[in-house]
Amino acid sequence: MENLIALLVAAPLLGAAVLLCGGRRLDKAGHWLGTVLAAASFVVGAVLFADMLGKGAEDRALHQHLFSWIPVEGFQADIAFQLDQLSMTFVLLITGVGTLIHIYSIGYMEHDERRRRFFGYLNLFLAAMLILVIADNYLLLYVGWEGVGLASYLLIGFWQHKPSAATAAKKAFLVNRVGDMGLSIAIMLMFTTFGTFAFGPVLEATGEASEGKLTAIGLMLLLAACGKSAQVPLQSWLGDAMEGPTPVSALIHAATMVTAGVYLIVRSGAIFNGAPDAQLVVAIVGAVTLIFGAIVGCAKDDIKKALAGSTMSQIGYMILAAGLGPIGYAFAIMHLVTHGFFKAGLFLGAGSVMHGMNDEVDMRKYGGLRKYMPVTFITFGLGYLAIIGFPGLSGFFSKDKIIEAAFAKGGTEGWIFGSVALLGAAITAFYMTRVMLMTFFGEKRWQPDAEGHEPHPHESPKSMTIPMIVLAVGSVFAGGFFAIGDRFVNWLEPVTGYEHGHSPLSVAAVTGATVVALVIGVAIAWGMYGRKAVPVVAPRGSLLTRAARRDLLQDDFNHVVLVRGGEHLTRSLVYVDHSLVDGVVNGTAASVGGLSGRLCKLQNGYARSYAVSMFGGAAIVIAATLLMRAV
């Protein structure tokens, strides 16, 4: 079975190569080729998963060594893959949800002239993400990490004829480069500390390294995770990434790119366990981001940007859980998987709404769409119930476990993190209910576009609705299936470890508090958007609302601190270079030049000058000799 691991990557990588290099002759069938190869990768993953289930928990890890990449004495880098319970979870999520998004894209991108290229980029994205999660060493993981960054740049900017799309792609690329520096520094520190960057030797040797070294490595890994998973302070690219086609949003936000940071932290759990300070910073970043993203999601009228704020917040829950250590590792991944179902479904549902509304994204120009798009309404509604944690649906089981784990951390930290997670649950219920009410309920508010064409909302074709239905089923049942008998925790425990915390609150109390938070959030949203008519033009709003519409001024902060600060720093360095460095260099050159100019006058070629010089020199020598004798 080990020999099949490489096929996971080979199938979508082949698709990317053929579709991007095959030319226009593949325009008519390229989308089918890309979809079939994505599905083939899922089938291989399912076969490997079935084989894994037939083995004991401690014997499930598979390893495949392909070749030595950099065989240098003292520096060994291999192209080798590792498939264990953690990486298998990601493989099934990436290939399964990724295949559904491919199928959805067949209908969504039907009239795009560059559809073949789009499917090539999707295949490239899957291949890069699979390399990232099945690599057996950090250096190969870095290859997949950069591949995901490249593919996201190409997909976010796919409609590069739009200046906003080109700018968004560049922004995502640049912000992620900051995080990538963190990962590259972490790998360098690993090599200097452990002499290797392979997962096994590094994670097994963490007990021999100093806490300071582990803290430095952990903080650099966190910086990398903040970039890929859009966590504070590197979150500014995520909302702009909505400029790409909607299937891209679903792929990035649900199954691939934003989950990479969570995988990196959980995979490196032994490092963070040995660096409690770095682990605490991880939890703080997650807690801050889950509130930050939730507040942003409350103020957005663009349906995709509202969901983008939601993604930022939900990934914050996962990072918070990962920062709790062995108490929360398994629950971080559990919520990641359930989130993959309901968030992919929500984005595809948003794309279906846009498909029926002439690509309109402003929810203030929707209203009453449940009558015209019943399948989209039901599937989107199930995703909505799942994400707010409605009892019995997937989000209820995964998010509740994170809140329980936060309180189980104990002490002041436990109370703070648990309370923040509860507050996030209430805000999530508010902004998602707002999205639901503004889109599917109330009176119709759509208007003719600039060319006078009025939208005629209609249900999407089956190529789009079938993936939405499948994802809705996962949104309903996945969490309960994982929670029965702690099935998911037991599955991951051999890799991530697991510890029971000591919560000051009972499970029933935490569940009750979570349900109360949900009801409060829904009730406030209903009072603001359900009982009252939604104005087509957004009111000015409070200071916080206006700030949230501008992403809580994150771009303004970046511009003032980083852009303007960078400009001032550059000007200061230029001034120092010109006045000090160039001054010293130019001054030295001028002094040497002046001295040489004067000395050259002594070598003028005139015999009389030389005679005078010799006579003068002899006179000086004689005078000096006589003076010394007189003394």
mmCIF file with all atom_site columns, C-alpha atoms in Angstrom, residues 16 105 111 157 166 182 254 261 276 279 326 412 432 447 465 476 509 513 549 554 574:
data_model
loop_
_atom_site.group_PDB
_atom_site.id
_atom_site.type_symbol
_atom_site.label_atom_id
_atom_site.label_alt_id
_atom_site.label_comp_id
_atom_site.label_asym_id
_atom_site.label_entity_id
_atom_site.label_seq_id
_atom_site.pdbx_PDB_ins_code
_atom_site.Cartn_x
_atom_site.Cartn_y
_atom_site.Cartn_z
_atom_site.occupancy
_atom_site.B_iso_or_equiv
_atom_site.pdbx_formal_charge
_atom_site.auth_seq_id
_atom_site.auth_comp_id
_atom_site.auth_asym_id
_atom_site.auth_atom_id
_atom_site.pdbx_PDB_model_num
ATOM 1  C CA . ALA A 1 16  ? -2.248  20.468 -13.861 1.00 0.00 ? 16  ALA A CA 1
ATOM 2  C CA . SER A 1 105 ? -17.092 24.485 -11.152 1.00 0.00 ? 105 SER A CA 1
ATOM 3  C CA . HIS A 1 111 ? -19.225 30.263 -19.992 1.00 0.00 ? 111 HIS A CA 1
ATOM 4  C CA . GLY A 1 157 ? -6.276  36.748 -9.623  1.00 0.00 ? 157 GLY A CA 1
ATOM 5  C CA . ALA A 1 166 ? -5.081  41.557 -9.646  1.00 0.00 ? 166 ALA A CA 1
ATOM 6  C CA . GLY A 1 182 ? 8.673   32.430 9.616   1.00 0.00 ? 182 GLY A CA 1
ATOM 7  C CA . ALA A 1 254 ? -12.885 25.217 3.512   1.00 0.00 ? 254 ALA A CA 1
ATOM 8  C CA . GLY A 1 261 ? -1.669  26.667 9.514   1.00 0.00 ? 261 GLY A CA 1
ATOM 9  C CA . PRO A 1 276 ? 4.510   26.716 26.972  1.00 0.00 ? 276 PRO A CA 1
ATOM 10 C CA . GLN A 1 279 ? 1.745   27.650 23.072  1.00 0.00 ? 279 GLN A CA 1
ATOM 11 C CA . PRO A 1 326 ? -3.102  17.920 24.012  1.00 0.00 ? 326 PRO A CA 1
ATOM 12 C CA . THR A 1 412 ? -7.540  32.263 34.789  1.00 0.00 ? 412 THR A CA 1
ATOM 13 C CA . MET A 1 432 ? -24.938 34.170 10.155  1.00 0.00 ? 432 MET A CA 1
ATOM 14 C CA . GLN A 1 447 ? -32.982 46.202 -8.786  1.00 0.00 ? 447 GLN A CA 1
ATOM 15 C CA . THR A 1 465 ? -26.735 21.716 -6.618  1.00 0.00 ? 465 THR A CA 1
ATOM 16 C CA . VAL A 1 476 ? -25.752 17.630 9.349   1.00 0.00 ? 476 VAL A CA 1
ATOM 17 C CA . ALA A 1 509 ? -23.308 23.658 31.911  1.00 0.00 ? 509 ALA A CA 1
ATOM 18 C CA . ALA A 1 513 ? -24.279 28.253 28.019  1.00 0.00 ? 513 ALA A CA 1
ATOM 19 C CA . ARG A 1 549 ? -17.021 47.582 7.282   1.00 0.00 ? 549 ARG A CA 1
ATOM 20 C CA . GLN A 1 554 ? -6.568  46.513 9.343   1.00 0.00 ? 554 GLN A CA 1
ATOM 21 C CA . VAL A 1 574 ? 19.005  56.398 1.950   1.00 0.00 ? 574 VAL A CA 1
#
